[in-house]
PDB file of C-alpha atoms in Angstrom:
ATOM      1  CA  UNK A   1       1.398 -17.911  -6.692  1.00 65.00           C
ATOM      2  CA  UNK A   2      -1.037 -15.041  -6.287  1.00 76.00           C
ATOM      3  CA  UNK A   3       0.693 -12.036  -4.728  1.00 89.00           C
ATOM      4  CA  UNK A   4      -2.343  -9.754  -4.927  1.00 94.00           C
ATOM      5  CA  UNK A   5      -4.438  -8.391  -2.108  1.00 95.00           C
ATOM      6  CA  UNK A   6      -8.116  -7.645  -2.710  1.00 95.00           C
ATOM      7  CA  UNK A   7      -9.942  -5.300  -0.360  1.00 96.00           C
ATOM      8  CA  UNK A   8     -12.665  -2.696  -0.256  1.00 96.00           C
ATOM      9  CA  UNK A   9     -11.113   0.745  -0.500  1.00 95.00           C
ATOM     10  CA  UNK A  10     -13.072   3.933  -0.892  1.00 91.00           C
ATOM     11  CA  UNK A  11     -15.748   3.250  -3.440  1.00 89.00           C
ATOM     12  CA  UNK A  12     -15.329  -0.393  -4.420  1.00 94.00           C
ATOM     13  CA  UNK A  13     -13.335  -3.569  -4.010  1.00 97.00           C
ATOM     14  CA  UNK A  14      -9.895  -3.184  -5.575  1.00 97.00           C
ATOM     15  CA  UNK A  15      -6.921  -5.392  -6.309  1.00 97.00           C
ATOM     16  CA  UNK A  16      -3.602  -4.236  -4.885  1.00 97.00           C
ATOM     17  CA  UNK A  17      -0.263  -5.633  -6.045  1.00 96.00           C
ATOM     18  CA  UNK A  18       3.276  -4.599  -5.272  1.00 96.00           C
ATOM     19  CA  UNK A  19       4.913  -5.697  -8.495  1.00 95.00           C
ATOM     20  CA  UNK A  20       8.682  -5.537  -8.831  1.00 95.00           C
ATOM     21  CA  UNK A  21       8.370  -2.149 -10.549  1.00 96.00           C
ATOM     22  CA  UNK A  22       6.103  -0.822  -7.808  1.00 97.00           C
ATOM     23  CA  UNK A  23       8.494  -2.075  -5.119  1.00 96.00           C
ATOM     24  CA  UNK A  24      11.383  -0.331  -6.877  1.00 97.00           C
ATOM     25  CA  UNK A  25       9.379   2.903  -6.900  1.00 97.00           C
ATOM     26  CA  UNK A  26       8.389   2.449  -3.245  1.00 96.00           C
ATOM     27  CA  UNK A  27      12.032   1.903  -2.315  1.00 97.00           C
ATOM     28  CA  UNK A  28      13.012   5.025  -4.262  1.00 97.00           C
ATOM     29  CA  UNK A  29      10.320   7.176  -2.634  1.00 95.00           C
ATOM     30  CA  UNK A  30      10.919   5.940   0.926  1.00 94.00           C
ATOM     31  CA  UNK A  31      14.696   5.532   0.573  1.00 95.00           C
ATOM     32  CA  UNK A  32      14.327   2.121   2.245  1.00 95.00           C
ATOM     33  CA  UNK A  33      14.628  -1.421   0.972  1.00 95.00           C
ATOM     34  CA  UNK A  34      11.449  -3.488   1.004  1.00 94.00           C
ATOM     35  CA  UNK A  35      12.706  -5.554   3.955  1.00 94.00           C
ATOM     36  CA  UNK A  36      13.390  -2.463   6.070  1.00 95.00           C
ATOM     37  CA  UNK A  37      10.043  -0.979   5.072  1.00 94.00           C
ATOM     38  CA  UNK A  38       8.212  -4.195   5.969  1.00 93.00           C
ATOM     39  CA  UNK A  39      10.019  -4.323   9.316  1.00 94.00           C
ATOM     40  CA  UNK A  40       9.154  -0.690  10.010  1.00 93.00           C
ATOM     41  CA  UNK A  41       5.471  -1.367   9.456  1.00 92.00           C
ATOM     42  CA  UNK A  42       5.616  -4.420  11.714  1.00 90.00           C
ATOM     43  CA  UNK A  43       7.029  -2.277  14.532  1.00 92.00           C
ATOM     44  CA  UNK A  44       4.955   0.867  13.792  1.00 90.00           C
ATOM     45  CA  UNK A  45       8.035   2.855  12.726  1.00 92.00           C
ATOM     46  CA  UNK A  46       6.563   4.332   9.585  1.00 92.00           C
ATOM     47  CA  UNK A  47       5.710   7.721   8.154  1.00 93.00           C
ATOM     48  CA  UNK A  48       2.192   8.635   7.142  1.00 94.00           C
ATOM     49  CA  UNK A  49       3.484   9.213   3.618  1.00 94.00           C
ATOM     50  CA  UNK A  50       4.682   5.583   3.551  1.00 95.00           C
ATOM     51  CA  UNK A  51       1.130   4.355   4.220  1.00 95.00           C
ATOM     52  CA  UNK A  52      -0.216   6.476   1.392  1.00 96.00           C
ATOM     53  CA  UNK A  53       2.459   5.337  -1.058  1.00 97.00           C
ATOM     54  CA  UNK A  54       1.925   1.636  -0.378  1.00 97.00           C
ATOM     55  CA  UNK A  55      -1.773   2.082  -1.126  1.00 98.00           C
ATOM     56  CA  UNK A  56      -1.211   4.210  -4.242  1.00 98.00           C
ATOM     57  CA  UNK A  57       1.469   1.965  -5.711  1.00 98.00           C
ATOM     58  CA  UNK A  58      -0.504  -1.143  -4.759  1.00 98.00           C
ATOM     59  CA  UNK A  59      -3.474   0.187  -6.735  1.00 98.00           C
ATOM     60  CA  UNK A  60      -1.273   0.905  -9.751  1.00 98.00           C
ATOM     61  CA  UNK A  61       0.319  -2.542  -9.540  1.00 97.00           C
ATOM     62  CA  UNK A  62      -3.186  -3.995  -9.321  1.00 96.00           C
ATOM     63  CA  UNK A  63      -4.125  -2.422 -12.645  1.00 96.00           C
ATOM     64  CA  UNK A  64      -5.564   1.007 -11.783  1.00 97.00           C
ATOM     65  CA  UNK A  65      -4.322   3.925 -13.906  1.00 98.00           C
ATOM     66  CA  UNK A  66      -1.871   6.150 -11.980  1.00 97.00           C
ATOM     67  CA  UNK A  67      -4.174   9.161 -12.206  1.00 98.00           C
ATOM     68  CA  UNK A  68      -7.117   7.189 -10.808  1.00 97.00           C
ATOM     69  CA  UNK A  69      -4.925   5.695  -8.060  1.00 97.00           C
ATOM     70  CA  UNK A  70      -3.851   9.208  -7.007  1.00 97.00           C
ATOM     71  CA  UNK A  71      -7.482  10.335  -7.041  1.00 97.00           C
ATOM     72  CA  UNK A  72      -8.590   7.373  -4.891  1.00 97.00           C
ATOM     73  CA  UNK A  73      -5.785   7.975  -2.402  1.00 97.00           C
ATOM     74  CA  UNK A  74      -6.505  11.712  -2.220  1.00 96.00           C
ATOM     75  CA  UNK A  75     -10.188  11.039  -1.582  1.00 96.00           C
ATOM     76  CA  UNK A  76     -10.096   7.969   0.656  1.00 96.00           C
ATOM     77  CA  UNK A  77      -6.669   7.733   2.327  1.00 96.00           C
ATOM     78  CA  UNK A  78      -5.458  11.237   3.066  1.00 93.00           C
ATOM     79  CA  UNK A  79      -6.739  12.718   6.328  1.00 92.00           C
ATOM     80  CA  UNK A  80      -8.135   9.358   7.441  1.00 93.00           C
ATOM     81  CA  UNK A  81      -7.441   7.577  10.688  1.00 93.00           C
ATOM     82  CA  UNK A  82      -4.192   5.653  10.604  1.00 93.00           C
ATOM     83  CA  UNK A  83      -5.806   2.701  12.350  1.00 93.00           C
ATOM     84  CA  UNK A  84      -8.220   2.442   9.402  1.00 92.00           C
ATOM     85  CA  UNK A  85      -5.431   2.500   6.818  1.00 94.00           C
ATOM     86  CA  UNK A  86      -2.920   0.225   8.537  1.00 94.00           C
ATOM     87  CA  UNK A  87      -4.781  -3.087   8.009  1.00 94.00           C
ATOM     88  CA  UNK A  88      -5.020  -2.372   4.280  1.00 96.00           C
ATOM     89  CA  UNK A  89      -1.330  -1.522   4.024  1.00 95.00           C
ATOM     90  CA  UNK A  90      -0.374  -4.571   6.063  1.00 93.00           C
ATOM     91  CA  UNK A  91      -2.497  -6.767   3.790  1.00 94.00           C
ATOM     92  CA  UNK A  92      -0.836  -5.340   0.679  1.00 96.00           C
ATOM     93  CA  UNK A  93       2.665  -5.888   2.085  1.00 94.00           C
ATOM     94  CA  UNK A  94       1.856  -9.325   3.482  1.00 93.00           C
ATOM     95  CA  UNK A  95       0.477 -10.510   0.130  1.00 94.00           C
ATOM     96  CA  UNK A  96       3.774  -9.727  -1.547  1.00 92.00           C
ATOM     97  CA  UNK A  97       5.913 -10.915   1.343  1.00 89.00           C
ATOM     98  CA  UNK A  98       4.387 -14.341   1.813  1.00 84.00           C
ATOM     99  CA  UNK A  99       1.263 -14.554  -0.314  1.00 69.00           C
ATOM    100  CA  UNK A 100      -2.287 -13.729   0.675  1.00 59.00           C
ATOM    101  CA  UNK A 101      -3.700 -14.904   3.992  1.00 58.00           C
ATOM    102  CA  UNK A 102      -4.792 -18.523   3.895  1.00 55.00           C
ATOM    103  CA  UNK A 103      -2.629 -19.327   0.864  1.00 52.00           C
TER     104      UNK A 103
END
């Protein structure tokens, strides 16, 4: 099963994947389990930093070097409208939760 999410972000189309290692890091950073984090996004109970971390870790899990992922997030996610970031984050989480849309 493909658990990746592909979307245009910043300068190009990128693959995002929350691998087990990236989920463990996300849980460590947010101090929430993946289920609680997913629920919080579904009910709009999230921190801005959580949005940024899902994108950054999704890029790393998708094969982007950590330094490049941080650079992309700094350039294209920070200080952007939340309503522009939320669909990307939801897509990344949904791909891992139940597989990509239409799968």
